[in-house]
Amino acid sequence: MKPISKENLLTILIVVALVLGALVGQFLLHDPSATKEKMEQAVQPWKVAGDLVLIRPLMLIIIPLIFTSVLTGVTSIGDPKKLGVLGGATLIFYVVTMVFAVTTGVTLAWLFNPGGAATSLAATQVADAAATLPSAPPGGLGAAWLQILYLLVPNNFFSAAANNETLSIITATIALGIAITVIGTKARPFVVVVESLHEILMTLVRWILWLLPIGVFFLVAWAVGRMGLKELFDSLKWYVLVVFAGLAIHMFGTLPLVLWALTKINPFKYLWSMKPALLMAFGSASSLATMPVTITTSVTKGGCSRRASGLVLPLGATVNMDGTALYQGVAVIFLFQAFGIELHFTQYLVIVLTATLAAVGAAGVPGGSIATTLIVIAAVNTTLAATPGVPVLPLSAIGIILGVDRILDMCRTTVNVWGDSVGARIITRIAPDDPDPAKEAAYA
Ligand code: ASP
């Protein structure tokens, strides 16, 4: 028998941890007779364990890693013009695939009308829901734009770093990188230090990878234990199924097709090679925490160039969220349907546009899109309010879907990370690594 490779062993361990976690959550932790609050309290230690083992160590690395990987990416490309082409191509890819994703979600929600069957549920649960409304007050579409602009133009590097404002760190680092390439040899000592720090951080990431199975086990047990699998397929089953179907179409249909069309590589082989990152995304529900794993895997297993991954993946983990965009589209339409509020073409269009924008603004952390989903609802409400007598959706309605959110979050995060990985593979065509190993080592 062939010995199991290290990589396969890790994958097997993660899958075993996922299954074990779900079984423990469902059969040992979940108590259908307990109240929601009691249940939350009972399973909280499992989440704490998962956070301590996996999420916190990874989050600790995120900001320095974004800094070193974007900086080495920019300085290795050198030419600002080439950087512009690469950045432009990356952003176009992100926006187009997010629009594809949300259009898939909106079309499915419109076709299958998942909220149609849930009207009674909405009426009884809305009061309950009000209590669980997330605190971030939505300021509408204008505020969403402004927030993104502020993030793009930070005024304090350290406060951005302290607040995990990754977009700000990326723009500041790109500016620094361009200045470095203009200065040339004089800036070389600094680049050498950053490259060395990058290697150190990647070594830490490789160690943390082995904590993945343990962390995933705790987090999945917590996610399943707090709500039980039955609730998923109870009153919200059509909503859950439409989200699952949309995510599956985007993950196994749209994105592979785009990848194949632009690179001619076998998309499913690539998907398979990215499994540590995808499983991590599923287990952690955080594309940001997964980013270090995505970077390592895409380069070592997925055939991506270092410079493409170094630039595209930090940006992707921050702005590119196909799964989130799709989910927001379905969630918002579901809620309007559940409340019996009719939507027309204008509202569907508003949903596609705002869900894309809101997904860009959503943080790559668990539940990062809950507050941004409110922006989409508010935008639709604004268009509805223009017609006198038309009811609008109370924002508190979102509480109805929060109970099942974690499991959906795990799935949409997997699609988010897959979308980023596809981007890195495509951009590798524009920015391949140098075939000369000596030159390559200069920014390895
Ligand atoms: N958890 C998602 C992510 O990290 C964001 C979200 O949709 O809530 O990618």
Coordinates of C-alpha atoms and ligand atoms in Angstrom, one line a residue:
M1 CA 0.0 0.0 0.0
K2 CA 1.2 3.5 -0.8
P3 CA 1.9 5.6 2.2
I4 CA -0.5 8.5 2.7
S5 CA 1.1 11.8 1.8
K6 CA 1.2 14.6 4.3
E7 CA -1.3 16.6 2.3
N8 CA -3.8 13.8 2.0
L9 CA -3.5 13.0 5.6
L10 CA -4.4 16.5 6.5
T11 CA -7.4 16.4 4.2
I12 CA -8.6 13.2 5.6
L13 CA -8.2 14.5 9.2
I14 CA -10.2 17.6 8.3
V15 CA -13.0 15.6 6.7
V16 CA -13.1 13.3 9.7
A17 CA -13.2 16.3 12.0
L18 CA -16.1 17.8 10.0
V19 CA -18.2 14.7 10.3
L20 CA -17.3 14.0 13.9
G21 CA -18.1 17.6 14.7
A22 CA -21.5 17.4 13.1
L23 CA -22.3 14.1 14.9
V24 CA -21.2 15.4 18.3
G25 CA -23.1 18.7 17.7
Q26 CA -26.3 16.9 16.7
F27 CA -26.3 14.0 19.0
L28 CA -24.4 15.0 22.1
L29 CA -24.8 18.8 22.3
H30 CA -28.1 19.7 20.7
D31 CA -31.1 19.5 23.0
P32 CA -34.3 20.2 21.1
S33 CA -36.2 20.8 24.4
A34 CA -33.8 23.6 25.5
T35 CA -34.6 27.3 24.9
K36 CA -32.5 29.1 22.3
E37 CA -30.6 31.1 25.0
K38 CA -29.9 28.0 27.1
M39 CA -28.6 26.1 24.0
E40 CA -26.4 29.1 23.0
Q41 CA -24.9 29.1 26.5
A42 CA -24.4 25.4 26.6
V43 CA -22.4 25.2 23.4
Q44 CA -20.4 28.4 23.8
P45 CA -17.3 26.7 25.2
W46 CA -17.0 24.8 21.9
K47 CA -16.8 28.0 20.0
V48 CA -14.3 29.4 22.4
A49 CA -12.1 26.3 21.9
G50 CA -12.4 26.6 18.1
D51 CA -11.5 30.3 18.3
L52 CA -8.5 29.6 20.5
V53 CA -7.1 26.8 18.5
L54 CA -7.6 28.1 15.0
I55 CA -9.3 31.4 14.4
R56 CA -7.3 33.7 16.7
P57 CA -3.8 32.4 15.7
L58 CA -4.8 32.9 12.0
M59 CA -6.3 36.3 12.6
L60 CA -3.1 37.3 14.3
I61 CA -1.2 36.6 11.1
I62 CA -3.6 38.3 8.7
I63 CA -2.5 41.9 8.8
P64 CA 1.3 41.3 8.6
L65 CA 0.7 38.6 6.0
I66 CA -1.4 41.0 3.8
F67 CA 1.4 43.5 4.1
T68 CA 4.2 41.2 3.2
S69 CA 2.4 39.4 0.5
V70 CA 1.0 42.5 -1.3
L71 CA 4.3 44.3 -1.0
T72 CA 6.3 41.4 -2.4
G73 CA 3.7 41.0 -5.1
V74 CA 3.9 44.7 -6.1
T75 CA 7.7 44.9 -6.0
S76 CA 8.1 41.7 -8.0
I77 CA 5.9 43.0 -10.7
G78 CA 7.7 46.3 -10.7
D79 CA 6.3 48.2 -13.6
P80 CA 3.3 50.3 -12.3
K81 CA 1.7 50.0 -15.8
K82 CA 1.7 46.2 -15.6
L83 CA 0.4 46.5 -12.0
G84 CA -2.4 48.6 -13.3
V85 CA -3.4 46.0 -15.9
L86 CA -3.2 43.3 -13.4
G87 CA -5.2 45.2 -10.8
G88 CA -7.8 46.2 -13.4
A89 CA -8.2 42.6 -14.6
T90 CA -8.5 41.4 -11.0
L91 CA -11.2 43.9 -10.1
I92 CA -13.2 43.3 -13.4
F93 CA -13.0 39.5 -12.7
Y94 CA -14.3 40.0 -9.1
V95 CA -17.2 42.3 -10.0
V96 CA -18.3 40.3 -13.0
T97 CA -18.3 37.0 -11.1
M98 CA -20.2 38.6 -8.2
V99 CA -22.8 39.9 -10.6
F100 CA -23.1 36.4 -12.0
A101 CA -23.5 35.0 -8.5
V102 CA -26.2 37.4 -7.3
T103 CA -28.1 37.0 -10.6
T104 CA -28.1 33.2 -10.1
G105 CA -29.5 33.7 -6.6
V106 CA -32.1 36.3 -7.6
T107 CA -33.3 34.2 -10.5
L108 CA -33.7 31.1 -8.3
A109 CA -35.5 33.0 -5.6
W110 CA -37.8 34.5 -8.2
L111 CA -38.5 31.2 -9.9
F112 CA -39.0 29.1 -6.7
N113 CA -40.6 31.7 -4.5
P114 CA -39.2 30.2 -1.3
G115 CA -40.8 32.9 0.9
G116 CA -44.3 32.1 -0.5
A117 CA -44.8 29.3 1.9
A118 CA -43.4 31.1 4.9
T119 CA -45.9 33.9 5.4
S120 CA -47.3 32.6 8.7
L121 CA -43.8 32.1 9.9
A122 CA -43.0 35.7 9.2
A123 CA -46.0 37.0 11.1
T124 CA -45.2 35.0 14.2
Q125 CA -41.5 35.5 14.3
V126 CA -41.0 39.1 13.5
A127 CA -41.4 40.3 17.1
D128 CA -38.8 37.7 18.1
A129 CA -36.6 38.8 15.3
A130 CA -36.5 42.4 16.4
A131 CA -34.6 41.4 19.5
T132 CA -31.8 39.9 17.4
L133 CA -31.3 42.8 15.1
P134 CA -27.6 43.4 14.5
S135 CA -26.5 46.7 16.0
A136 CA -24.9 48.3 12.9
P137 CA -27.4 50.8 11.6
P138 CA -27.6 50.8 7.9
G139 CA -27.2 54.2 6.3
G140 CA -28.5 53.2 2.9
L141 CA -26.5 52.9 -0.3
G142 CA -24.8 56.3 0.0
A143 CA -23.3 55.3 3.3
A144 CA -22.1 52.0 1.8
W145 CA -20.2 53.8 -0.9
L146 CA -18.8 56.3 1.5
Q147 CA -17.6 53.5 3.8
I148 CA -15.8 51.8 0.9
L149 CA -14.2 55.1 -0.1
Y150 CA -13.0 55.8 3.4
L151 CA -11.5 52.3 3.5
L152 CA -9.8 52.8 0.2
V153 CA -8.2 56.1 1.5
P154 CA -7.2 55.4 5.1
N155 CA -5.8 58.1 7.3
N156 CA -4.0 56.0 9.8
F157 CA -2.2 52.8 8.9
F158 CA -2.0 51.6 12.5
S159 CA -5.6 52.1 13.4
A160 CA -6.6 50.4 10.1
A161 CA -4.3 47.5 11.1
A162 CA -5.7 47.4 14.6
N163 CA -9.3 47.3 13.3
N164 CA -8.5 44.6 10.7
E165 CA -9.5 47.0 7.9
T166 CA -7.8 44.9 5.2
L167 CA -8.8 47.1 2.3
S168 CA -7.0 50.0 3.8
I169 CA -3.9 48.0 4.4
I170 CA -4.0 46.8 0.8
T171 CA -4.2 50.3 -0.7
A172 CA -1.6 51.7 1.6
T173 CA 0.8 48.8 0.9
I174 CA 0.3 49.1 -2.9
A175 CA 1.2 52.8 -2.6
L176 CA 4.3 51.8 -0.6
G177 CA 5.2 49.1 -3.1
I178 CA 5.0 51.5 -6.1
A179 CA 7.2 54.0 -4.2
I180 CA 9.7 51.2 -3.6
T181 CA 9.8 50.2 -7.3
V182 CA 10.4 53.8 -8.2
I183 CA 13.3 54.2 -5.7
G184 CA 14.9 50.9 -6.9
T185 CA 18.1 49.7 -5.4
K186 CA 18.0 52.1 -2.4
A187 CA 14.8 50.4 -1.2
R188 CA 16.2 46.9 -1.7
P189 CA 17.2 46.4 2.0
F190 CA 13.7 47.0 3.1
V191 CA 12.3 44.6 0.5
V192 CA 14.7 41.9 1.7
V193 CA 13.4 42.3 5.3
V194 CA 9.8 42.1 4.1
E195 CA 10.5 39.0 2.0
S196 CA 12.1 37.4 5.0
L197 CA 9.2 38.3 7.2
H198 CA 6.9 36.8 4.5
E199 CA 8.7 33.5 4.7
I200 CA 8.5 33.5 8.5
L201 CA 4.8 34.1 8.4
M202 CA 4.2 31.4 5.8
T203 CA 6.1 28.9 8.0
L204 CA 3.8 29.8 10.9
V205 CA 0.8 29.3 8.6
R206 CA 2.1 25.8 7.6
W207 CA 2.2 24.9 11.3
I208 CA -1.2 26.3 12.0
L209 CA -2.5 24.1 9.1
W210 CA -2.1 21.1 11.4
L211 CA -4.5 22.7 13.9
L212 CA -7.2 22.8 11.2
P213 CA -8.8 19.5 12.1
I214 CA -9.1 20.3 15.8
G215 CA -10.4 23.8 15.2
V216 CA -12.9 22.7 12.6
F217 CA -14.1 19.9 14.9
F218 CA -14.9 22.4 17.7
L219 CA -16.5 25.0 15.4
V220 CA -18.7 22.5 13.5
A221 CA -19.8 20.9 16.7
W222 CA -20.8 24.3 18.0
A223 CA -22.6 25.4 14.8
V224 CA -24.6 22.2 14.6
G225 CA -25.1 21.9 18.4
R226 CA -26.6 25.4 18.8
M227 CA -29.5 24.9 16.3
G228 CA -29.6 21.2 15.4
L229 CA -29.9 20.0 11.8
K230 CA -33.6 19.7 12.0
E231 CA -34.2 23.5 12.1
L232 CA -32.3 23.8 8.9
F233 CA -34.9 21.8 7.1
D234 CA -37.9 22.8 9.1
S235 CA -39.8 26.1 8.4
L236 CA -36.9 27.6 6.4
K237 CA -36.3 24.6 4.2
W238 CA -37.1 26.3 0.9
Y239 CA -35.0 29.3 1.7
V240 CA -32.1 27.0 2.7
L241 CA -32.5 24.8 -0.3
V242 CA -32.5 27.8 -2.7
V243 CA -29.3 29.2 -1.1
F244 CA -27.7 25.7 -1.4
A245 CA -28.8 25.3 -5.0
G246 CA -27.5 28.8 -6.0
L247 CA -24.2 28.2 -4.3
A248 CA -23.8 24.8 -5.9
I249 CA -24.5 26.2 -9.4
H250 CA -22.0 29.0 -8.9
M251 CA -19.3 26.7 -7.4
F252 CA -19.6 23.8 -9.7
G253 CA -21.0 25.4 -12.9
T254 CA -20.3 29.1 -13.4
L255 CA -16.9 29.5 -11.8
P256 CA -15.4 26.3 -13.4
L257 CA -16.8 27.4 -16.8
V258 CA -15.1 30.8 -16.4
L259 CA -11.9 29.2 -15.3
W260 CA -11.9 26.8 -18.1
A261 CA -12.8 29.4 -20.7
L262 CA -9.9 31.7 -19.6
T263 CA -7.2 29.2 -18.8
K264 CA -8.2 25.9 -20.5
I265 CA -7.1 24.0 -17.3
N266 CA -9.3 21.3 -15.8
P267 CA -11.3 23.3 -13.2
F268 CA -12.3 20.3 -11.1
K269 CA -8.7 19.2 -10.8
Y270 CA -7.9 22.7 -9.6
L271 CA -10.8 22.6 -7.2
W272 CA -9.6 19.3 -5.8
S273 CA -6.1 20.7 -5.3
M274 CA -7.5 23.7 -3.3
K275 CA -9.3 21.4 -0.8
P276 CA -7.4 22.4 2.3
A277 CA -8.4 26.0 1.8
L278 CA -12.0 25.1 0.9
L279 CA -12.4 22.9 3.9
M280 CA -10.9 25.5 6.1
A281 CA -13.4 28.1 4.7
F282 CA -16.3 25.7 5.4
G283 CA -15.1 25.0 8.9
S284 CA -14.3 28.5 9.9
A285 CA -16.9 30.6 8.0
S286 CA -14.3 33.2 7.5
S287 CA -12.5 34.0 4.2
L288 CA -10.1 36.3 6.0
A289 CA -9.0 33.6 8.5
T290 CA -8.7 31.2 5.5
M291 CA -6.6 33.6 3.4
P292 CA -3.2 32.3 4.7
V293 CA -4.2 28.8 3.8
T294 CA -5.5 29.9 0.4
I295 CA -2.2 31.6 -0.4
T296 CA -0.1 28.6 0.6
T297 CA -2.3 26.0 -1.1
S298 CA -2.7 28.0 -4.4
V299 CA 1.0 28.2 -4.8
T300 CA 2.1 24.8 -3.6
K301 CA -0.7 22.7 -4.9
G302 CA -2.8 24.8 -7.3
G303 CA -0.1 26.0 -9.7
C304 CA -0.7 29.7 -9.1
S305 CA 2.2 32.1 -9.3
R306 CA 3.5 33.6 -6.1
R307 CA 3.0 37.2 -7.4
A308 CA -0.5 36.5 -8.6
S309 CA -1.6 34.8 -5.3
G310 CA 0.2 37.4 -3.2
L311 CA -1.8 40.2 -4.7
V312 CA -5.1 38.6 -5.8
L313 CA -5.9 36.6 -2.7
P314 CA -5.6 39.3 0.0
L315 CA -7.7 41.5 -2.2
G316 CA -10.1 38.7 -2.9
A317 CA -10.5 37.8 0.8
T318 CA -11.4 41.4 1.3
V319 CA -13.6 42.4 -1.6
N320 CA -14.5 39.3 -3.7
M321 CA -17.5 37.4 -2.1
D322 CA -19.5 35.6 -4.7
G323 CA -21.2 33.3 -2.2
T324 CA -22.1 36.3 0.0
A325 CA -23.5 38.3 -2.9
L326 CA -25.6 35.3 -4.0
Y327 CA -26.8 34.7 -0.5
Q328 CA -27.8 38.3 0.1
G329 CA -29.9 38.3 -3.1
V330 CA -31.8 35.2 -2.0
A331 CA -32.2 36.3 1.6
V332 CA -33.6 39.7 0.7
I333 CA -36.1 38.3 -1.8
F334 CA -37.1 35.5 0.6
L335 CA -37.9 38.1 3.3
F336 CA -39.9 40.3 1.0
Q337 CA -41.8 37.2 -0.3
A338 CA -42.4 36.0 3.3
F339 CA -44.0 39.4 4.1
G340 CA -46.1 39.3 1.0
I341 CA -44.5 42.4 -0.5
E342 CA -44.4 42.3 -4.3
L343 CA -41.2 43.1 -6.1
H344 CA -40.8 44.2 -9.7
F345 CA -38.0 44.4 -12.2
T346 CA -36.7 47.7 -10.7
Q347 CA -36.4 46.1 -7.3
Y348 CA -34.7 43.0 -8.7
L349 CA -32.2 45.3 -10.4
V350 CA -31.6 47.2 -7.2
I351 CA -31.0 43.9 -5.4
V352 CA -28.4 42.8 -8.0
L353 CA -26.5 46.0 -7.8
T354 CA -26.6 46.6 -4.1
A355 CA -26.0 43.0 -3.2
T356 CA -22.8 43.1 -5.2
L357 CA -21.7 46.4 -3.6
A358 CA -22.7 45.2 -0.1
A359 CA -20.7 42.0 -0.6
V360 CA -17.7 44.1 -1.4
G361 CA -18.2 45.9 1.9
A362 CA -18.9 42.8 3.9
A363 CA -16.1 41.7 6.2
G364 CA -14.6 38.3 5.6
V365 CA -15.5 37.1 9.1
P366 CA -18.4 34.9 10.3
G367 CA -21.7 36.6 9.8
G368 CA -19.9 39.5 8.1
S369 CA -22.7 40.0 5.7
I370 CA -25.6 40.3 8.2
A371 CA -25.2 44.0 8.6
T372 CA -24.6 44.5 4.9
T373 CA -27.8 42.6 4.0
L374 CA -29.6 45.3 5.8
I375 CA -28.2 47.8 3.3
V376 CA -29.8 45.8 0.5
I377 CA -33.2 45.7 2.3
A378 CA -33.0 49.4 2.9
A379 CA -32.2 50.1 -0.8
V380 CA -35.2 48.1 -1.9
N381 CA -37.4 49.8 0.7
T382 CA -36.3 53.2 -0.8
T383 CA -37.5 52.2 -4.2
L384 CA -40.8 50.8 -2.8
A385 CA -41.4 53.9 -0.7
A386 CA -41.5 56.0 -3.9
T387 CA -44.9 54.5 -4.6
P388 CA -47.5 55.7 -2.0
G389 CA -49.3 52.9 -0.1
V390 CA -46.7 50.2 -0.9
P391 CA -45.5 48.5 2.4
V392 CA -41.8 48.2 3.1
L393 CA -40.0 45.5 4.9
P394 CA -39.1 46.1 8.6
L395 CA -35.3 45.6 9.0
S396 CA -35.9 43.5 12.0
A397 CA -37.3 40.8 9.6
I398 CA -33.7 39.7 9.1
G399 CA -33.9 38.0 12.5
I400 CA -36.0 35.3 11.0
I401 CA -33.1 33.9 9.0
L402 CA -30.4 34.4 11.6
G403 CA -31.0 31.1 13.3
V404 CA -29.8 29.1 10.3
D405 CA -27.2 31.6 9.3
R406 CA -24.1 29.8 10.5
I407 CA -24.5 26.8 8.3
L408 CA -25.3 28.9 5.3
D409 CA -22.3 31.1 6.2
M410 CA -20.0 28.1 6.1
C411 CA -21.2 27.2 2.6
R412 CA -21.1 30.8 1.2
T413 CA -17.6 31.3 2.6
T414 CA -16.5 28.2 0.8
V415 CA -17.8 29.7 -2.4
N416 CA -16.1 33.0 -1.6
V417 CA -12.8 31.3 -1.2
W418 CA -13.3 29.3 -4.3
G419 CA -14.0 32.5 -6.2
D420 CA -10.8 34.0 -4.9
S421 CA -8.8 30.9 -5.9
V422 CA -10.2 31.0 -9.4
G423 CA -9.2 34.6 -9.7
A424 CA -5.6 33.8 -8.6
R425 CA -5.4 31.0 -11.2
I426 CA -6.6 33.3 -14.0
I427 CA -4.4 36.2 -13.0
T428 CA -1.4 33.7 -12.9
R429 CA -1.7 33.8 -16.7
I430 CA -1.0 37.6 -16.7
A431 CA 1.6 37.4 -14.0
P432 CA 3.4 34.1 -14.1
D433 CA 6.4 33.5 -11.9
D434 CA 9.8 34.0 -13.4
P435 CA 11.1 30.7 -15.0
D436 CA 14.6 31.6 -13.9
P437 CA 14.7 30.2 -10.3
A438 CA 17.5 32.6 -9.3
K439 CA 15.3 35.6 -10.2
E440 CA 12.3 33.9 -8.7
A441 CA 14.2 33.4 -5.4
A442 CA 14.6 37.2 -5.2
Y443 CA 11.0 37.6 -4.2
A444 CA 10.2 34.1 -2.9
Ligands
ASP1 N1 -18.4 34.7 6.4 C1 -18.3 35.3 5.1 C2 -16.8 35.3 4.7 O1 -15.9 35.3 5.6 C3 -18.9 36.6 5.0 C4 -20.4 36.5 5.1 O2 -21.0 36.3 4.1 O3 -20.9 36.7 6.2 O4 -16.4 35.2 3.6

